[in-house]
Coordinates of C-alpha atoms in Angstrom, one line a residue:
M10 CA 141.5 76.4 103.5
I11 CA 140.2 74.8 100.6
P12 CA 141.6 71.6 99.6
S13 CA 141.7 71.3 96.3
L14 CA 142.2 74.9 94.9
R15 CA 145.9 74.5 97.7
Q16 CA 146.4 70.8 96.1
D17 CA 146.2 72.9 92.6
F18 CA 148.6 75.5 93.6
N19 CA 150.8 73.3 95.3
A20 CA 151.2 70.8 91.8
R21 CA 151.7 73.7 89.9
F22 CA 154.0 75.9 91.6
T23 CA 157.9 76.7 89.9
Y24 CA 160.2 79.3 91.2
D25 CA 160.2 80.7 87.7
K26 CA 156.5 80.9 87.8
Y27 CA 157.6 82.8 91.3
R28 CA 160.3 84.6 90.3
R29 CA 158.3 86.3 87.3
M30 CA 155.7 87.6 89.8
R31 CA 158.7 88.9 91.9
A32 CA 159.5 90.9 89.2
E33 CA 156.3 91.6 88.0
L34 CA 155.9 93.0 91.5
D35 CA 159.1 94.9 91.5
R36 CA 158.0 96.9 88.1
H37 CA 154.2 97.8 89.0
T38 CA 155.7 99.6 93.0
R39 CA 159.2 101.1 91.0
T40 CA 161.3 99.7 93.2
A41 CA 162.3 96.4 95.1
I42 CA 160.6 94.9 97.6
D43 CA 162.7 94.5 100.8
I44 CA 160.0 92.0 102.6
R45 CA 159.9 87.8 102.5
V46 CA 157.2 88.0 99.6
A47 CA 155.9 84.4 100.1
E48 CA 155.2 81.8 97.4
T49 CA 152.0 81.5 97.8
P50 CA 148.2 83.0 98.2
V51 CA 145.8 81.9 100.8
F52 CA 142.4 80.5 99.7
L53 CA 139.8 82.2 101.8
P54 CA 135.7 80.5 101.6
A55 CA 133.8 83.5 101.6
A56 CA 131.7 82.3 104.4
M57 CA 135.5 82.0 106.2
V58 CA 136.0 86.1 105.1
A59 CA 133.0 87.5 106.1
E60 CA 133.3 85.6 109.1
M61 CA 135.8 88.2 110.4
V62 CA 134.4 90.6 108.1
D63 CA 131.4 91.3 110.9
A64 CA 133.2 90.1 113.7
G65 CA 135.6 93.4 113.8
A66 CA 133.5 95.2 112.4
A67 CA 131.0 94.7 115.9
M68 CA 134.1 95.0 117.4
T69 CA 135.2 98.6 116.3
H70 CA 131.7 100.1 117.2
Q71 CA 131.1 98.9 120.2
L72 CA 134.1 100.9 120.9
L73 CA 133.1 103.8 119.2
S74 CA 129.9 103.4 121.0
D75 CA 131.2 104.3 124.5
T76 CA 131.9 107.3 125.4
E77 CA 133.8 105.8 128.3
Y78 CA 136.9 104.4 126.8
L79 CA 137.1 106.7 124.5
R80 CA 137.8 109.2 126.9
M81 CA 139.8 106.8 129.0
A82 CA 141.5 106.2 125.2
E83 CA 142.0 110.2 124.7
E84 CA 144.4 110.2 127.7
T85 CA 146.6 107.6 126.4
I86 CA 147.5 110.1 123.9
P87 CA 151.1 111.5 124.2
P88 CA 150.6 115.6 124.8
A89 CA 153.7 115.9 122.0
F90 CA 152.0 113.8 119.6
R91 CA 148.3 115.1 120.1
V92 CA 146.6 116.3 116.9
A93 CA 143.5 118.7 117.2
H94 CA 140.3 117.8 116.0
T95 CA 140.0 114.5 116.4
D96 CA 137.0 112.3 113.8
A97 CA 134.2 111.2 114.9
H98 CA 135.4 108.5 113.4
P99 CA 139.0 106.6 112.4
N100 CA 139.2 106.0 108.2
F101 CA 141.0 103.2 108.0
M102 CA 140.8 99.7 110.3
T103 CA 142.8 97.4 110.0
V104 CA 142.3 94.1 112.1
D105 CA 144.2 90.5 112.7
F106 CA 142.9 87.4 113.2
G107 CA 144.2 83.8 113.8
L108 CA 142.4 80.5 113.3
V109 CA 142.3 77.7 116.6
R110 CA 140.5 74.8 115.5
E111 CA 137.7 74.2 117.3
S112 CA 137.4 70.2 118.6
D113 CA 134.7 69.4 116.5
G114 CA 137.8 69.8 113.5
T115 CA 136.4 73.5 112.6
L116 CA 138.3 76.9 112.3
T117 CA 137.5 79.8 114.3
P118 CA 139.0 83.1 113.9
R119 CA 140.3 84.4 117.1
L120 CA 141.9 88.3 117.5
V121 CA 145.0 88.9 117.4
E122 CA 145.1 92.6 117.3
L123 CA 143.3 95.2 116.1
Q124 CA 144.2 98.7 115.0
A125 CA 143.2 102.5 113.7
F126 CA 145.5 102.8 111.2
P127 CA 145.8 102.1 107.6
S128 CA 148.0 99.4 106.7
V129 CA 149.3 98.4 102.8
Y130 CA 146.2 99.3 100.9
G131 CA 147.6 99.2 97.6
Y132 CA 150.5 96.9 97.6
Q133 CA 147.8 93.9 98.7
A134 CA 146.5 95.0 95.9
A135 CA 149.2 94.4 93.6
L136 CA 150.2 91.3 95.5
G137 CA 146.8 89.8 94.8
E138 CA 147.1 91.0 91.3
A139 CA 150.3 89.2 91.0
Y140 CA 149.7 85.6 92.2
L141 CA 146.2 85.4 89.8
R142 CA 149.1 86.2 87.0
A143 CA 151.9 84.7 87.1
F144 CA 149.7 81.5 89.0
Q145 CA 147.6 81.6 85.8
L146 CA 144.8 81.5 89.3
D147 CA 140.9 80.6 88.3
T148 CA 139.1 83.3 87.4
Q149 CA 136.9 82.7 90.6
L150 CA 138.8 83.9 93.0
S151 CA 138.8 87.6 94.6
R152 CA 141.6 89.1 95.4
F153 CA 138.9 91.8 96.8
I154 CA 135.7 92.3 99.3
G155 CA 133.0 92.8 97.6
V156 CA 134.3 95.1 94.8
D157 CA 136.1 94.9 91.4
E158 CA 139.4 96.7 91.5
D159 CA 137.3 99.9 89.8
Q160 CA 135.9 100.1 92.8
Y161 CA 138.8 99.2 95.0
W162 CA 141.0 102.0 93.9
E163 CA 137.1 104.5 94.1
A164 CA 136.6 104.0 97.5
M165 CA 140.1 103.9 98.2
R166 CA 139.6 107.8 96.1
Q167 CA 137.3 108.8 99.0
V168 CA 138.9 108.5 101.2
I169 CA 142.4 109.4 101.2
V170 CA 141.2 112.0 98.2
G171 CA 137.9 113.7 99.0
N172 CA 137.0 116.0 97.4
H173 CA 140.1 118.1 97.0
A174 CA 142.5 118.2 93.9
P175 CA 145.6 114.9 94.5
E176 CA 148.6 118.2 94.5
N177 CA 146.5 119.2 97.0
V178 CA 147.0 116.1 99.5
I179 CA 150.2 114.3 100.3
L180 CA 150.6 110.4 101.4
M181 CA 153.1 111.6 104.8
E182 CA 156.2 109.7 106.6
V183 CA 159.1 109.1 108.5
T184 CA 161.4 108.9 105.7
P185 CA 159.8 107.1 103.2
D186 CA 162.4 105.5 100.8
Q187 CA 164.2 103.5 103.5
Q188 CA 161.1 102.3 104.4
K189 CA 159.9 98.6 103.9
T190 CA 155.9 99.7 102.8
L191 CA 157.4 102.0 99.8
P192 CA 156.1 99.5 97.3
D193 CA 152.8 100.4 98.5
F194 CA 153.9 104.7 98.7
R195 CA 154.4 103.8 94.8
V196 CA 151.5 101.9 94.3
H197 CA 149.4 105.2 96.0
E198 CA 150.9 107.8 94.0
D199 CA 150.8 106.4 90.5
R200 CA 147.2 105.4 91.8
L201 CA 145.9 108.2 93.2
D202 CA 148.6 110.5 91.8
I203 CA 149.5 112.0 95.1
R204 CA 153.0 113.1 96.1
T205 CA 154.1 111.2 99.5
I206 CA 156.2 113.1 101.6
D207 CA 158.8 113.1 104.8
I208 CA 156.8 114.4 107.5
T209 CA 160.3 116.1 108.2
Q210 CA 159.4 118.4 105.2
V211 CA 156.2 119.9 105.4
R212 CA 156.3 123.5 105.9
Q213 CA 154.3 125.6 107.8
R214 CA 152.9 129.0 107.6
G215 CA 150.1 130.2 110.3
T216 CA 147.6 127.5 109.9
K217 CA 148.0 126.4 106.5
L218 CA 151.2 123.2 105.5
F219 CA 152.5 123.6 102.7
Y220 CA 155.1 121.2 100.5
N221 CA 157.4 121.1 97.6
R222 CA 155.4 119.9 94.2
D223 CA 158.5 120.0 91.4
G224 CA 160.1 122.9 92.4
V225 CA 156.6 125.1 93.8
E226 CA 155.3 125.4 97.3
T227 CA 152.1 124.0 97.3
P228 CA 148.7 123.7 100.2
I229 CA 148.2 120.9 101.6
E230 CA 144.0 120.0 102.4
R231 CA 143.9 116.5 103.5
I232 CA 147.3 113.6 105.1
Y233 CA 147.0 110.3 104.4
N234 CA 149.1 110.3 107.8
R235 CA 151.4 106.9 107.4
A236 CA 154.2 108.2 110.0
I237 CA 153.6 105.9 113.2
V238 CA 155.0 107.7 116.8
D239 CA 157.0 105.6 118.1
E240 CA 159.3 105.4 115.3
M241 CA 159.3 109.5 115.3
L242 CA 160.8 108.8 119.1
R243 CA 162.7 105.8 118.3
K244 CA 164.3 108.1 115.1
N245 CA 164.5 111.3 117.3
I246 CA 163.0 113.0 114.0
Q247 CA 161.0 116.2 114.5
P248 CA 158.1 116.6 112.3
G249 CA 158.8 120.4 109.1
F250 CA 155.0 121.6 111.7
D251 CA 153.6 121.8 115.1
L252 CA 151.4 118.6 115.7
T253 CA 149.8 120.2 118.6
A254 CA 148.2 123.6 116.7
D255 CA 145.2 123.9 115.0
L256 CA 146.2 123.8 111.8
D257 CA 143.1 124.2 108.6
V258 CA 144.4 120.7 106.9
E259 CA 142.2 117.7 106.9
W260 CA 143.4 113.9 108.0
A261 CA 143.0 111.0 106.2
G262 CA 143.5 108.9 109.2
H263 CA 143.9 111.8 111.9
P264 CA 147.1 110.2 114.0
N265 CA 144.9 109.9 117.5
W266 CA 142.8 107.2 116.7
Y267 CA 146.2 105.4 116.1
F268 CA 146.2 105.8 119.8
M269 CA 142.3 105.6 121.1
I270 CA 141.5 102.1 118.8
S271 CA 145.0 99.8 119.6
K272 CA 146.4 97.0 121.6
F273 CA 144.8 99.7 124.8
S274 CA 141.7 98.1 123.2
L275 CA 141.7 94.4 124.2
P276 CA 140.6 95.0 127.8
F277 CA 138.2 96.6 126.9
L278 CA 136.2 94.7 123.6
R279 CA 133.8 92.4 124.4
H280 CA 133.4 90.0 121.5
P281 CA 133.7 85.6 121.1
S282 CA 136.6 85.8 119.6
V283 CA 138.9 87.9 122.1
P284 CA 141.6 86.3 123.7
P285 CA 141.4 87.6 128.0
S286 CA 143.2 90.5 127.1
F287 CA 144.3 92.7 131.2
F288 CA 146.8 95.5 131.8
L289 CA 149.7 94.6 133.3
D290 CA 149.7 96.8 136.4
E291 CA 145.9 95.0 137.2
W292 CA 147.7 91.9 137.5
M293 CA 150.4 93.3 139.9
R294 CA 147.3 94.5 141.9
G295 CA 146.6 90.6 142.3
E296 CA 143.2 91.3 139.6
H297 CA 142.3 88.9 137.1
R298 CA 144.3 85.8 138.3
E299 CA 141.9 83.5 137.0
R300 CA 141.7 84.1 133.5
L301 CA 145.4 83.3 132.6
P302 CA 146.0 79.4 131.9
A303 CA 148.6 78.0 134.6
D304 CA 151.3 77.0 132.1
R305 CA 153.6 80.5 131.6
A306 CA 153.6 78.9 128.0
D307 CA 150.7 80.0 127.1
W308 CA 151.2 84.1 128.4
I309 CA 152.2 86.8 125.8
L310 CA 152.9 90.3 127.5
K311 CA 152.9 93.4 124.7
P312 CA 153.8 96.8 125.1
L313 CA 150.5 99.2 124.2
F314 CA 152.6 101.1 121.0
S315 CA 155.0 99.2 119.3
F316 CA 154.2 98.5 116.0
A317 CA 155.5 95.1 113.6
G318 CA 156.0 93.4 116.5
K319 CA 158.5 95.1 118.3
G320 CA 159.1 94.3 122.3
I321 CA 156.5 90.6 123.2
E322 CA 157.7 88.5 124.8
F323 CA 156.0 85.1 125.6
A324 CA 155.9 83.2 128.4
P325 CA 157.2 86.1 130.5
S326 CA 159.4 85.2 133.7
D327 CA 157.9 87.4 137.5
E328 CA 161.7 88.5 137.2
L329 CA 160.8 90.4 133.8
L330 CA 156.8 91.7 135.3
H331 CA 158.6 92.8 138.1
S332 CA 160.9 94.3 136.7
I333 CA 158.5 96.7 134.8
P334 CA 158.9 100.1 136.5
T335 CA 154.9 100.8 138.3
D336 CA 154.4 103.5 136.6
Q337 CA 155.2 102.0 133.7
R338 CA 152.7 98.7 133.9
R339 CA 149.7 100.2 132.1
N340 CA 151.6 100.8 129.1
Y341 CA 151.8 96.5 129.0
L342 CA 149.1 94.1 128.6
L343 CA 149.3 90.3 129.5
Q344 CA 147.0 88.0 127.2
Q345 CA 146.1 84.5 126.5
R346 CA 148.4 83.4 124.2
M347 CA 146.0 81.7 121.0
D348 CA 147.2 77.8 119.0
F349 CA 146.8 79.2 116.4
A350 CA 146.0 76.0 113.6
S351 CA 148.7 75.7 111.3
T352 CA 145.7 75.1 108.3
V353 CA 148.4 75.8 104.9
E354 CA 150.0 73.0 103.3
T355 CA 153.6 73.4 101.8
P356 CA 157.0 71.2 100.9
Y357 CA 158.0 72.5 104.9
G358 CA 155.3 71.9 106.2
P359 CA 151.7 73.1 107.3
T360 CA 151.8 76.9 108.2
Q361 CA 150.3 79.3 110.0
A362 CA 148.0 81.8 108.7
E363 CA 147.3 85.2 110.7
I364 CA 144.6 87.2 108.3
R365 CA 143.6 90.5 108.2
I366 CA 140.8 92.9 107.5
L367 CA 141.7 96.1 105.3
Y368 CA 138.3 98.5 106.9
V369 CA 137.4 101.8 104.9
W370 CA 135.5 104.5 106.9
P371 CA 135.1 107.5 104.4
D372 CA 134.2 110.9 106.4
D373 CA 130.8 111.2 105.3
G374 CA 130.0 107.0 104.6
D375 CA 130.4 103.6 106.6
L376 CA 132.9 101.4 107.3
R377 CA 133.1 98.5 104.3
A378 CA 135.5 96.0 104.6
I379 CA 136.8 96.0 101.0
N380 CA 140.6 94.0 101.1
T381 CA 142.7 91.5 102.5
L382 CA 145.9 90.8 104.2
V383 CA 147.6 87.6 105.1
R384 CA 150.8 86.9 107.0
L385 CA 152.5 83.4 106.8
G386 CA 154.4 81.5 109.6
R387 CA 156.1 78.5 110.7
G388 CA 157.2 80.7 113.9
K389 CA 156.0 82.4 116.8
M390 CA 155.9 86.1 115.3
M391 CA 154.4 85.9 112.9
G392 CA 155.0 89.1 111.3
V393 CA 157.6 89.4 107.7
D394 CA 160.7 90.3 109.7
H395 CA 160.4 87.0 111.6
N396 CA 160.6 84.7 108.8
R397 CA 162.7 85.9 106.5
D398 CA 164.4 82.9 106.6
Q399 CA 162.3 80.3 105.3
L400 CA 160.3 79.0 102.5
W401 CA 157.0 79.3 101.7
V402 CA 156.6 82.3 104.4
G403 CA 156.1 86.1 104.7
G404 CA 153.9 88.5 103.0
S405 CA 150.8 87.0 101.4
A406 CA 147.3 88.1 99.6
G407 CA 144.2 86.4 100.4
L408 CA 142.5 85.0 97.5
I409 CA 138.6 85.2 98.0
L410 CA 136.1 82.0 96.4
G411 CA 132.3 81.6 97.1

């Protein structure tokens, strides 16, 4: 997207540099990274990043100011996973954009989805640094949005640890040692001096929670929540405590927000960057028929509460739509598929970039964008799991100029 930087990078690229970058990432994260790391970063103009930052913030504030929407969204939380005392706002927001090319040639961001749930904030900081070092890139490029590295980690400490001692804060996940996001957990551990704890290993006594820290039962006062409900259901994971109890604990990323700002939000958003989106049950009743193109190739069917692209169907047939039981159709979206532009020139051809804006929102602060996450792909799906057997695709970082 910045042609001079792209041409220079491609001309100077070697796989020796890439291998050194991968080795540095493994050392930095204290683990072997098990995702497809793209050979290249993406060079982003600051004005384009600002446009996406502003759009994501506007959509977030729209949803938070709509009390009727929040009431309906809260009703989507399964009773077994409804956690007490929802915070006034989510501590984390991630908003994904693709880029479409307008008739005049300009690139415009379009929303893919948004989620009030933390992403790999630690890993992305390490990945951006690894690209800069391994490929000796322009020192004017920034891997953060509006902050330097010290300010970035101070913002992360404020939102995750807050006013607590680090030993009383945990990163909580389902089977963390088996997660592909384990490198991210390691970075958070090293930068914030917190521990990663399996959700099954948290213990409850009364309204208090505890974990084992070096053989000592240690109180938990705040939880950086990374446990995803659909994974808990899929793996039949039972937490070591009562999620629905009135507990004496704070959440860095209250679990209810995972449901309340999600794909469920898309039909309620009113913003130029949002493609037509509506619930399947409404479509089946004959509503919104004029909003989707006639060509089924331009349709997408999405389950509301899935993660990492699971369950998405392109060009869904009438047979597939009718096969979904009536009482489950409210849990699916129909959406117009966007024709995202291939904007990154690689030795294997032009490649699409999906850009995620990473926001933090401290308990007593303001919503603030601080980093990007980029996925590169040449297929229908942009997730790293869908591009494992290709080159110059996968997880990447945005480096910002200007």
